Amino acid sequence: MNSNLNANKDLHIVRREDLPQLFNILIKDGHQIVGPTLRDGAIVLDVLEGVAELPLGWTDEQDKARYRLVKRKDEALFGYSCGPQTWKKFLFPPDHILFKADKTRHGWRIDAGENAPPKFAFLGMRACDIHALTELDKVFIAGEYQDSAYLERRENIFIISINCSVVGNNCFCTSMGSGPGAASGYDLALTEIIDGDLHYYLIEVGSEKGEEVLGEIKHRTASQEEIRKGNELLTAAAQAISLKVDTEKLPKILKKSVEHPRWKEIASRCLTCGNCTMVCPTCFCSTVQDYTDLRGSQASRLRKWDSCFNIEYSYIHGGSVRYSSEARYRQWMMHKFASWIDQFGSFGCVGCGRCITWCPAGIDVTEELRFFCQNPLLDTTAKSA
Amino acid sequence: MKARHSEPMIPQPFRVAKVQKETFDTFTLQLKSSKGNGVSHFSPGQFNMLYVFGVGEVPISISGDPSNGTLIHTTRVVGNVTKAMGKLKVGDVIGVRGPFGTPWPVENAKGKDVVIVTGGIGLAPLRPALYYFLKHRDEYGKIVLLYGARSKEDILYRRELEQWRARFDLEVHVTVDRGTGNWRGNVGVVTMLIPKAPFDAHNAVSLVCGPEIMMRFTVLELLKRGIPESKIFLSLERNMKCGIGHCGHCQFGPHFTCKDGPVFPYDQIKDLLEKREI
């Protein structure tokens, strides 16, 4: 958890009116800037040309199965919590062509070539989303096999994170140890401060590249008073988070709860729609789809996002392994909070709360986790007798 | 540092060198690399992802001799991809990715009796292990192969089984669920053969592959004979799309069946095997 700005680093101030310089320098440097913008009644992530496209003066209200945009009283650019989209869609695209193949007289010719992806600058990543990125790195590049498409996109990103001063009702990053401030993983970290007529960004530098970029923008060293204000905002944000999960014994409790009656109860509400997996910043499952032309002389293979809530997900000849919805919900929750630790050494959840907001049935994952913690299944050895 | 694989999702073209019909719904393909660079080395128990142009890709265990340069796969027709695969002819091209997964513990079994228990197409992933044992016959104790098929028409590698049964250094027992026609052998499930099989349970390793229900009952019989849990190895089957632990489909509790398996020691997975829909 990080609810304090790094006291050992020099902190800088960039005034709101100088923020366009950040866009200019990044674009001049060949980056495609991706950040939050307003669309379809939500704050989504898209390619940005300038500051004007940021959701100026907007905030969001989130609750179980509820998301609404509301006007703010000020002109904050980052005064909201996380929206329905996650950054994974730029690094691990929802549709990705693995290869195309043409039938020739000598067999086939496989074309795995891909146009070079853009050099991304991610503007406005939250601490939870940066944590999610480190989880995806473990999945796609840390193991024996690397996902070249992910790696190619990941390598050159410039990350400008935003420390959260506004938290959503569904945020629980403090329980997952991922926020509300970013501890590392960024090139520049911004804290937005609006103090009467003053509107500025307190900036932490996280890398050499970040320092270079900051050097091109009009800035000055932050005063003690400004740093105190930043810390105040972060502390207040951390305190405003009311959803809590006690993670200490969670993996153990869940592993003992495989046959808990609660799964069936959750399943009576779960629609197995997979929304939670689509909005999750760490869900990485994918499937493949094959296409051919009618003559069967051309083929292509696409990788698409998949969800463990789909019944086909566990299909082997004869039927699906996880045919009931309770088994599928259990797979999702156990993966995030128990088996992810065996696989990658950490939780697969960063506490962003998106799955709570976007579950049409309003299932609150923290509520369910608390239920398992408070009602553990007693050891039953009776059946082996 | 671990070996890195740059394009693990791109299939390598292989050519079908021979097609052999095994039973009414199984067939064996012999494959040769189109690029003439042979097959990459594999260990008994590993699998490849086989891609049929424009149709799809499926994980299929390798069933040839690990000391031989030809790639051999025995497949049962169960879906679209395997059906299309069954229609391939000599000279056709098929895509291969692999080999993937954990092998049978053939090295660790040295000096011990080996008990192989298989059902149906489960014999295919065990054939490479058997070839290996026979090639290094002196390094093992007794070798027992217990095989169950649905009927005599479903017996896989029948001619080879007959040759193996004729050997003095190999104990082969076959049983069928339905004793049709002129079948004069054992009738019943394969677990029935375990109590009387000749092996020293305290110095034996067991390799098991078949339908999951068959494996669960096989384990019970092997444990009754006294083989320790850590000396029983099972090969599991799960949905696989990538083979490299990226797609998530093959998860079995904390394990990715494609890279942590398909061969697991029983003690590592027994708690999960007992539960439904894991």
XYZ file of C-alpha atoms in Angstrom:
663
model
C 0.000 0.000 0.000
C 1.217 3.465 -0.776
C -0.639 6.410 0.624
C 2.385 8.695 0.919
C 4.510 10.358 -1.692
C 8.105 9.230 -1.749
C 9.908 11.519 0.683
C 13.339 10.574 -0.633
C 12.690 11.851 -4.113
C 12.625 15.352 -5.443
C 9.069 16.311 -6.246
C 8.189 18.729 -8.967
C 5.309 20.938 -9.927
C 3.825 21.296 -13.391
C 1.019 23.843 -13.695
C -2.233 22.810 -15.321
C -1.706 25.269 -18.177
C 1.659 23.664 -18.953
C 0.244 20.137 -19.229
C -0.182 20.363 -23.043
C 3.608 20.407 -23.223
C 3.586 16.834 -21.952
C 1.401 15.816 -24.888
C 3.602 17.703 -27.332
C 6.854 16.197 -26.157
C 5.471 12.643 -26.088
C 3.915 12.950 -29.536
C 7.110 14.504 -30.891
C 8.957 11.534 -29.413
C 6.808 9.204 -31.507
C 4.432 8.027 -28.796
C 0.795 7.280 -29.278
C -0.849 8.681 -26.174
C -3.615 6.573 -24.683
C -5.682 7.893 -21.841
C -9.132 8.465 -20.389
C -11.799 10.161 -22.470
C -15.571 10.480 -22.431
C -17.593 8.197 -24.679
C -20.981 6.490 -24.519
C -21.661 7.698 -21.004
C -18.461 6.307 -19.583
C -14.822 7.207 -19.170
C -13.035 4.900 -21.566
C -9.441 4.569 -22.741
C -8.540 5.721 -26.213
C -5.895 7.438 -28.294
C -5.653 11.105 -27.297
C -4.431 14.035 -29.354
C -4.475 16.623 -26.616
C -5.542 17.692 -23.138
C -8.944 18.778 -24.453
C -9.966 15.144 -24.885
C -9.530 14.317 -21.211
C -12.777 14.166 -19.178
C -12.499 17.737 -17.865
C -14.767 18.372 -14.910
C -16.320 14.919 -14.813
C -16.440 12.293 -12.144
C -18.140 8.942 -11.786
C -20.437 7.380 -9.226
C -19.989 3.688 -8.821
C -21.817 1.081 -6.833
C -22.759 -2.551 -7.228
C -23.953 -2.893 -10.835
C -24.041 0.880 -11.163
C -21.917 3.427 -13.045
C -22.954 7.029 -13.695
C -21.073 10.112 -14.846
C -21.609 13.277 -12.839
C -20.369 16.832 -13.367
C -17.776 18.026 -10.881
C -17.739 21.487 -9.388
C -14.142 22.006 -10.489
C -12.181 21.460 -13.680
C -10.182 18.417 -12.607
C -8.866 16.299 -15.466
C -8.470 13.107 -13.444
C -11.183 13.446 -10.828
C -12.770 10.017 -11.145
C -11.876 6.390 -10.426
C -11.382 3.538 -12.870
C -13.714 3.092 -15.833
C -14.940 -0.040 -17.563
C -11.864 -0.505 -19.733
C -8.372 -1.614 -18.811
C -4.992 -1.049 -20.383
C -4.614 -4.715 -21.217
C -6.585 -4.151 -24.396
C -3.624 -2.262 -25.861
C -0.985 -4.838 -24.870
C -3.075 -7.980 -25.227
C -5.619 -7.002 -27.896
C -9.084 -8.605 -27.681
C -8.620 -9.771 -31.293
C -5.171 -10.599 -32.486
C -4.181 -12.375 -35.684
C -1.634 -15.037 -34.793
C -0.914 -15.874 -38.411
C -2.322 -16.095 -41.905
C -1.614 -19.019 -44.182
C -1.940 -19.514 -47.930
C -2.123 -22.859 -49.620
C 0.538 -23.186 -52.300
C 1.608 -25.979 -54.637
C 4.265 -26.959 -52.108
C 2.136 -26.946 -48.982
C 1.397 -23.659 -47.271
C 3.093 -20.396 -46.646
C 2.632 -19.016 -43.124
C 2.720 -15.291 -42.659
C 3.156 -14.409 -39.006
C 4.243 -10.895 -39.775
C 2.611 -8.060 -37.943
C 2.827 -4.324 -38.511
C 4.985 -2.799 -35.814
C 2.685 -1.778 -32.955
C 2.638 1.854 -31.828
C 4.964 3.136 -29.159
C 2.413 3.761 -26.421
C 2.361 6.396 -23.724
C -0.225 5.434 -21.098
C -1.523 8.580 -19.450
C -3.604 8.259 -16.323
C -2.834 4.718 -15.201
C -3.915 4.122 -11.636
C -1.761 2.312 -9.098
C -4.032 -0.738 -9.294
C -3.635 -0.834 -13.069
C 0.148 -0.654 -12.811
C -0.002 -3.623 -10.453
C -2.173 -5.431 -12.980
C 0.487 -4.853 -15.596
C 3.137 -6.541 -13.464
C 0.769 -9.519 -13.144
C 0.322 -9.719 -16.914
C 4.102 -9.490 -17.319
C 4.421 -12.615 -15.175
C 1.920 -14.453 -17.370
C 3.165 -13.394 -20.784
C 6.892 -12.707 -20.509
C 8.403 -14.061 -17.312
C 8.000 -17.760 -18.055
C 9.715 -20.167 -20.386
C 7.587 -18.988 -23.306
C 7.107 -15.359 -24.206
C 4.186 -13.782 -25.964
C 5.965 -11.745 -28.616
C 2.936 -9.543 -29.392
C 2.620 -8.543 -25.746
C 6.349 -8.079 -25.279
C 6.695 -5.889 -28.352
C 3.959 -3.565 -27.114
C 5.050 -3.649 -23.503
C 8.729 -2.855 -23.986
C 8.399 0.739 -25.132
C 5.521 2.079 -23.043
C 5.926 5.373 -21.274
C 3.764 5.321 -18.151
C 2.304 8.434 -16.565
C 0.358 7.313 -13.564
C -2.220 9.297 -11.618
C -2.310 8.892 -7.869
C -5.916 8.504 -6.835
C -7.431 11.374 -4.907
C -10.921 10.248 -5.841
C -11.883 6.701 -4.947
C -14.887 4.744 -6.093
C -17.310 2.944 -3.813
C -16.065 -0.363 -5.182
C -12.347 0.272 -4.787
C -10.469 -2.031 -2.411
C -6.849 -1.475 -3.463
C -5.745 -0.897 0.133
C -6.692 -4.507 0.944
C -4.823 -5.857 -2.080
C -1.768 -3.697 -1.353
C -1.857 -1.946 -4.694
C -2.933 1.646 -4.070
C -4.180 4.352 -3.962
C -0.751 5.765 -4.822
C 1.705 4.110 -7.179
C 4.899 2.962 -5.484
C 6.785 2.056 -8.666
C 6.338 0.973 -12.254
C 5.821 4.458 -13.710
C 7.988 6.927 -15.574
C 6.127 9.892 -14.129
C 3.520 9.869 -11.353
C 1.111 12.767 -11.099
C -1.016 13.900 -8.191
C -3.630 16.392 -9.291
C -4.118 19.259 -6.853
C -6.814 21.918 -7.090
C -6.486 24.496 -4.381
C -8.811 27.433 -4.898
C -7.634 29.035 -8.123
C -4.453 26.988 -8.186
C -4.503 23.860 -10.362
C -1.262 21.922 -10.622
C 0.327 18.488 -10.690
C 2.750 17.225 -8.106
C 5.175 15.024 -10.039
C 7.362 12.106 -8.986
C 9.968 10.867 -11.416
C 10.207 7.076 -11.699
C 12.778 6.572 -14.434
C 15.506 8.238 -16.474
C 13.115 8.470 -19.371
C 10.653 10.200 -17.071
C 13.311 12.656 -16.038
C 14.135 13.438 -19.665
C 10.490 14.071 -20.506
C 9.986 16.244 -17.433
C 13.082 18.213 -18.445
C 11.297 19.263 -21.635
C 8.283 20.591 -19.741
C 8.092 23.807 -17.765
C 8.369 22.739 -14.109
C 9.809 23.732 -10.755
C 10.678 22.038 -7.480
C 7.724 21.468 -5.202
C 7.451 23.300 -1.912
C 6.946 21.525 1.423
C 3.430 22.909 1.511
C 2.597 21.465 -1.889
C 3.995 18.060 -0.897
C 1.953 18.194 2.296
C -1.189 18.841 0.241
C -0.421 15.888 -2.008
C 0.110 13.601 0.959
C -3.110 14.808 2.515
C -5.059 13.882 -0.608
C -3.542 10.409 -0.757
C -4.102 9.719 2.911
C -7.692 10.888 2.619
C -8.177 8.641 -0.415
C -6.809 5.607 1.421
C -9.113 6.360 4.348
C -12.106 6.795 2.077
C -11.865 3.210 0.893
C -14.461 1.332 2.859
C -14.444 -2.077 1.150
C -12.072 -4.383 2.964
C -10.835 -7.915 2.504
C -8.639 -9.690 4.991
C -6.197 -11.343 2.620
C -3.900 -12.996 5.109
C -5.555 -16.397 5.323
C -7.634 -16.070 2.173
C -5.849 -18.632 -0.062
C -5.933 -21.238 2.701
C -9.584 -20.630 3.517
C -10.636 -20.784 -0.138
C -8.702 -23.976 -0.806
C -10.587 -25.581 2.073
C -13.879 -24.227 0.733
C -13.995 -26.084 -2.590
C -17.190 -27.851 -1.556
C -18.737 -24.930 0.344
C -22.514 -24.543 -0.139
C -21.971 -20.815 -0.716
C -20.849 -21.474 -4.319
C -24.315 -22.694 -5.172
C -25.843 -19.654 -3.549
C -23.583 -17.305 -5.534
C -24.404 -19.247 -8.681
C -28.095 -18.586 -8.126
C -27.298 -14.909 -8.731
C -24.412 -15.204 -11.215
C -25.481 -15.007 -14.857
C -22.118 -16.441 -16.052
C -21.997 -13.532 -18.487
C -18.251 -13.084 -18.070
C -18.445 -9.285 -17.643
C -16.178 -9.517 -14.602
C -13.485 -11.213 -16.665
C -13.766 -8.714 -19.514
C -13.332 -5.679 -17.230
C -10.697 -7.335 -15.050
C -7.237 -5.843 -15.629
C -5.479 -9.155 -14.928
C -7.763 -11.726 -16.592
C -5.617 -13.118 -19.383
C -7.488 -16.125 -20.773
C -7.791 -16.393 -24.514
C -9.098 -18.776 -27.108
C -8.318 -19.189 -30.783
C -10.589 -19.072 -33.808
C -9.842 -20.359 -37.253
C -11.103 -18.869 -40.476
C -10.864 -19.973 -44.085
C -12.174 -18.759 -47.397
C -14.749 -20.920 -49.174
C -12.151 -22.582 -51.388
C -10.050 -23.533 -48.400
C -6.950 -21.933 -49.885
C -6.484 -19.251 -47.252
C -6.622 -19.596 -43.500
C -6.123 -17.342 -40.553
C -5.937 -17.925 -36.834
C -7.139 -15.349 -34.367
C -6.533 -15.152 -30.671
C -9.490 -13.689 -28.781
C -10.200 -12.925 -25.169
C -12.009 -15.782 -23.485
C -13.678 -16.175 -20.128
C -13.698 -19.042 -17.648
C -17.439 -18.354 -17.344
C -18.028 -19.666 -20.885
C -19.129 -23.271 -20.847
C -16.910 -24.092 -23.865
C -13.904 -22.885 -21.907
C -13.361 -26.258 -20.223
C -14.730 -28.419 -23.039
C -13.024 -31.686 -23.780
C -14.588 -34.412 -25.901
C -17.605 -35.708 -24.073
C -18.493 -32.451 -22.353
C -17.307 -29.490 -20.328
C -15.352 -30.121 -17.155
C -17.013 -27.181 -15.384
C -20.614 -27.457 -16.545
C -22.319 -25.874 -13.531
C -22.222 -22.135 -12.930
C -21.009 -22.621 -9.357
C -17.945 -24.465 -10.657
C -17.241 -21.653 -13.085
C -17.636 -18.909 -10.490
C -15.453 -20.964 -8.144
C -12.778 -21.300 -10.828
C -12.697 -17.529 -11.319
C -12.568 -16.626 -7.644
C -10.172 -19.412 -6.660
C -7.861 -18.435 -9.498
C -7.715 -14.779 -8.442
C -7.372 -15.359 -4.706
C -5.761 -18.781 -4.287
C -4.190 -20.554 -7.262
C -2.693 -17.349 -8.737
C -0.405 -17.338 -5.706
C 0.813 -20.859 -6.537
C 1.236 -19.897 -10.173
C 2.724 -16.409 -9.970
C 3.514 -15.696 -6.313
C 0.897 -12.983 -5.730
C -2.838 -12.344 -5.789
C -4.454 -12.134 -9.216
C -6.649 -9.294 -7.964
C -5.523 -5.684 -7.619
C -8.664 -4.376 -5.922
C -9.839 -2.067 -8.714
C -13.466 -3.082 -8.104
C -14.416 -3.116 -11.791
C -15.961 -6.596 -11.465
C -18.321 -5.249 -8.790
C -19.407 -2.238 -10.822
C -19.934 -4.157 -14.038
C -21.543 -7.321 -12.678
C -25.137 -6.972 -13.894
C -26.268 -8.965 -10.868
C -24.295 -6.772 -8.476
C -22.240 -9.598 -7.023
C -19.636 -8.035 -4.770
C -16.495 -10.152 -4.759
C -15.349 -8.671 -1.436
C -18.657 -9.562 0.188
C -18.299 -13.146 -1.008
C -14.694 -13.338 0.183
C -15.746 -12.034 3.582
C -18.455 -14.671 3.686
C -15.933 -17.473 3.138
C -13.645 -15.972 5.793
C -16.468 -15.705 8.324
C -18.061 -19.064 7.529
C -15.194 -21.446 6.835
C -16.029 -24.998 5.970
C -15.251 -27.282 8.871
C -12.854 -30.108 8.150
C -14.988 -33.068 7.217
C -13.195 -36.349 7.525
C -16.431 -38.290 7.933
C -16.688 -39.401 4.317
C -13.413 -41.310 4.371
C -14.489 -43.337 7.412
C 18.745 -19.184 -17.783
C 15.780 -21.012 -19.200
C 15.540 -21.604 -22.912
C 13.377 -19.006 -24.619
C 11.088 -19.815 -27.502
C 10.464 -16.924 -29.802
C 7.334 -17.817 -31.745
C 5.717 -20.652 -29.824
C 2.277 -19.988 -31.345
C 3.350 -20.450 -34.977
C 2.997 -24.024 -36.260
C 5.792 -25.648 -38.215
C 4.681 -27.391 -41.407
C 5.031 -31.172 -41.452
C 4.057 -33.569 -44.207
C 1.995 -36.703 -43.693
C 4.308 -39.604 -44.576
C 1.968 -42.454 -43.682
C -1.614 -42.894 -42.548
C -2.607 -46.024 -40.720
C -6.102 -46.914 -39.642
C -5.984 -48.486 -36.180
C -9.609 -49.134 -35.222
C -12.902 -47.859 -36.564
C -12.396 -44.470 -34.895
C -8.631 -44.211 -34.419
C -5.771 -43.636 -36.826
C -2.031 -43.035 -36.715
C -0.188 -40.351 -38.650
C 3.510 -40.488 -39.387
C 4.837 -36.976 -39.973
C 7.980 -35.613 -41.535
C 9.109 -32.015 -41.316
C 8.578 -30.138 -44.589
C 11.731 -28.216 -43.913
C 13.722 -31.432 -43.648
C 15.021 -30.556 -40.209
C 13.550 -33.655 -38.575
C 11.599 -33.607 -35.338
C 12.699 -31.857 -32.266
C 13.598 -34.250 -29.502
C 10.696 -35.316 -27.323
C 10.362 -37.260 -24.109
C 7.792 -40.048 -23.636
C 4.541 -38.541 -22.346
C 4.862 -35.170 -24.082
C 2.380 -33.859 -26.625
C 2.216 -31.654 -29.699
C -0.389 -29.165 -30.828
C -1.487 -30.379 -34.269
C -3.047 -27.818 -36.596
C -5.228 -28.694 -39.570
C -5.172 -25.868 -42.106
C -8.117 -23.561 -41.502
C -9.952 -26.049 -39.264
C -8.256 -25.867 -35.899
C -5.662 -27.156 -33.519
C -5.731 -29.907 -30.896
C -3.307 -31.316 -28.337
C -2.290 -34.871 -29.268
C 0.182 -37.002 -27.356
C 3.244 -38.283 -29.171
C 3.063 -42.046 -29.583
C 6.193 -42.947 -31.539
C 9.636 -44.148 -30.531
C 11.638 -41.364 -28.847
C 14.886 -42.765 -30.268
C 13.554 -42.664 -33.825
C 13.426 -39.567 -36.020
C 9.817 -39.919 -37.139
C 6.976 -38.104 -35.465
C 4.009 -40.380 -34.792
C 0.592 -39.432 -33.456
C -2.363 -41.710 -32.792
C -5.668 -39.895 -32.652
C -9.287 -40.734 -32.020
C -11.950 -38.978 -34.065
C -13.985 -37.023 -31.499
C -14.572 -33.575 -33.022
C -14.156 -31.313 -36.042
C -10.384 -31.086 -35.962
C -9.682 -34.764 -35.395
C -12.269 -35.599 -38.058
C -10.460 -33.352 -40.553
C -7.168 -34.837 -39.440
C -8.482 -38.301 -40.177
C -9.100 -37.258 -43.771
C -5.501 -36.181 -44.394
C -3.630 -38.159 -47.028
C 0.024 -38.920 -47.596
C 1.732 -35.738 -48.751
C -0.714 -33.371 -47.069
C 0.640 -30.692 -44.768
C -0.165 -30.449 -41.065
C 1.056 -27.835 -38.570
C 3.015 -28.908 -35.499
C 3.860 -26.980 -32.347
C 5.699 -28.626 -29.503
C 6.742 -30.815 -27.875
C 5.052 -29.580 -24.707
C 4.429 -30.869 -21.204
C 5.991 -33.050 -18.582
C 7.243 -36.555 -19.441
C 6.724 -39.936 -17.816
C 9.445 -40.487 -15.191
C 11.285 -43.117 -17.260
C 14.693 -42.243 -15.796
C 13.540 -42.292 -12.182
C 11.900 -45.660 -12.767
C 15.256 -47.304 -13.435
C 15.927 -50.227 -11.118
C 12.248 -50.571 -10.339
C 9.300 -52.609 -11.542
C 7.092 -50.682 -13.934
C 3.320 -51.092 -13.987
C 1.545 -49.474 -16.916
C -2.238 -49.289 -16.647
C -4.112 -47.847 -19.607
C -7.578 -47.691 -21.051
C -8.659 -47.060 -24.647
C -6.642 -44.412 -26.496
C -4.669 -43.963 -23.246
C -2.229 -46.518 -24.618
C -1.022 -43.996 -27.225
C 0.847 -41.630 -24.862
C 2.345 -44.634 -23.075
C 3.753 -46.342 -26.167
C 6.865 -44.071 -26.262
C 7.562 -44.995 -22.623
C 7.191 -48.667 -23.446
C 9.578 -48.336 -26.403
C 12.030 -46.655 -24.068
C 11.749 -49.370 -21.413
C 12.247 -52.125 -23.999
C 15.278 -50.365 -25.474
C 16.798 -50.149 -21.992
C 15.246 -53.396 -20.818
C 18.115 -54.439 -18.512
C 17.808 -51.298 -16.438
C 14.313 -52.106 -15.182
C 12.753 -54.830 -13.058
C 9.491 -56.418 -14.129
C 7.503 -54.543 -16.740
C 3.748 -55.058 -16.671
C 1.284 -53.644 -19.179
C -2.395 -53.806 -18.263
C -4.676 -52.604 -21.016
C -8.429 -52.279 -21.178
C -10.508 -51.640 -24.304
C -14.239 -51.483 -24.880
C -14.292 -54.521 -27.155
C -11.823 -56.542 -29.169
C -12.475 -54.256 -32.147
C -11.326 -51.288 -30.040
C -7.934 -52.719 -29.173
C -5.252 -50.294 -30.230
C -1.883 -51.398 -31.687
C -3.189 -54.968 -31.756
C -0.300 -56.511 -33.671
C 2.255 -54.847 -31.453
C 0.382 -55.968 -28.332
C 0.524 -59.533 -29.611
C 4.272 -59.231 -30.211
C 4.814 -57.762 -26.785
C 2.742 -60.482 -25.195
C 4.967 -63.075 -26.806
C 8.077 -61.683 -25.094
C 9.436 -63.346 -21.968
C 10.576 -60.045 -20.458
C 7.230 -58.320 -20.592
C 3.945 -59.115 -18.883
C 0.968 -58.052 -20.999
C -2.674 -58.455 -19.964
C -5.572 -57.207 -22.020
C -9.196 -57.020 -20.996
C -12.338 -55.833 -22.784
C -15.588 -54.453 -21.393
C -17.709 -56.509 -23.794
C -16.546 -59.985 -24.775
C -18.056 -60.050 -28.248
C -17.631 -62.672 -31.001
C -14.761 -65.067 -30.549
C -13.001 -63.143 -27.776
C -11.435 -65.655 -25.403
C -9.511 -63.274 -23.165
C -10.358 -61.295 -20.013
C -13.684 -59.529 -19.784
C -14.171 -56.649 -17.338
C -12.604 -53.359 -16.331
C -8.840 -52.962 -16.349
C -8.659 -52.359 -12.585
C -9.608 -56.029 -12.188
C -6.190 -57.012 -13.524
C -4.253 -55.081 -10.867
C -4.632 -57.376 -7.799
C -2.988 -60.332 -9.531
C -0.416 -58.482 -11.631
C 3.152 -59.629 -10.858
C 5.125 -56.679 -9.457
C 6.807 -55.724 -6.209
C 4.622 -52.847 -4.986
C 7.319 -51.538 -2.671
C 9.752 -51.103 -5.511
C 7.485 -50.181 -8.376
C 6.448 -47.159 -10.386
C 3.064 -47.010 -12.043
C 2.161 -45.036 -15.158
C -1.553 -44.571 -15.736
C -3.490 -43.070 -18.635
C -7.119 -43.440 -19.565
C -10.491 -41.847 -18.889
C -10.441 -39.918 -15.594
C -12.919 -42.266 -13.915
C -10.775 -45.262 -14.896
C -7.676 -43.547 -13.479
C -9.392 -42.836 -10.167
C -10.316 -46.493 -9.689
C -6.926 -47.655 -10.951
C -5.217 -45.535 -8.299
C -7.391 -47.104 -5.583
C -6.318 -50.609 -6.675
C -2.651 -49.626 -6.941
C -2.737 -48.099 -3.470
C -4.342 -51.294 -2.160
C -1.402 -53.208 -3.581
C 0.914 -50.890 -1.641
C 2.415 -48.621 -4.294
C 3.092 -45.266 -2.606
C 1.124 -42.243 -3.843
C 4.278 -40.509 -5.038
C 5.124 -43.461 -7.307
C 1.869 -43.351 -9.245
C 1.836 -41.069 -12.281
C -1.271 -40.001 -14.194
C -1.593 -38.236 -17.536
C -4.501 -35.776 -17.474
C -6.546 -34.307 -20.256
C -7.888 -30.736 -20.286
C -8.908 -28.191 -22.906
C -5.790 -26.602 -24.360
C -5.478 -23.720 -26.787
C -1.838 -22.706 -26.467
C 0.239 -25.437 -24.816
C 2.482 -22.855 -23.153
C 0.507 -21.734 -20.086
C -0.825 -18.506 -21.590
C -4.439 -19.242 -22.551
C -5.650 -20.452 -19.149
C -7.944 -23.177 -20.447
C -6.155 -26.219 -19.051
C -6.076 -25.071 -15.445
C -6.537 -27.819 -12.900
C -6.492 -26.071 -9.532
C -3.136 -24.287 -9.405
C -1.696 -26.392 -12.233
C -1.525 -25.602 -15.914
C -2.029 -29.080 -17.355
C -0.057 -28.107 -20.476
C 3.173 -27.172 -18.723
C 2.900 -28.529 -15.167
C 1.399 -31.712 -16.653
C 0.011 -33.624 -18.450
C 1.934 -36.170 -16.368
C 1.448 -35.567 -12.648
C 2.502 -37.629 -9.640
C -0.708 -38.700 -7.910
C 0.204 -37.162 -4.544
C 0.389 -33.738 -6.176
C -3.168 -33.805 -7.540
C -5.083 -36.269 -5.394
C -7.077 -33.620 -3.490
C -8.204 -32.041 -6.746
C -9.030 -35.360 -8.427
C -11.494 -36.191 -5.668
C -13.492 -33.006 -6.252
C -16.073 -32.466 -8.959
C -15.696 -29.939 -11.783
C -12.227 -28.650 -10.881
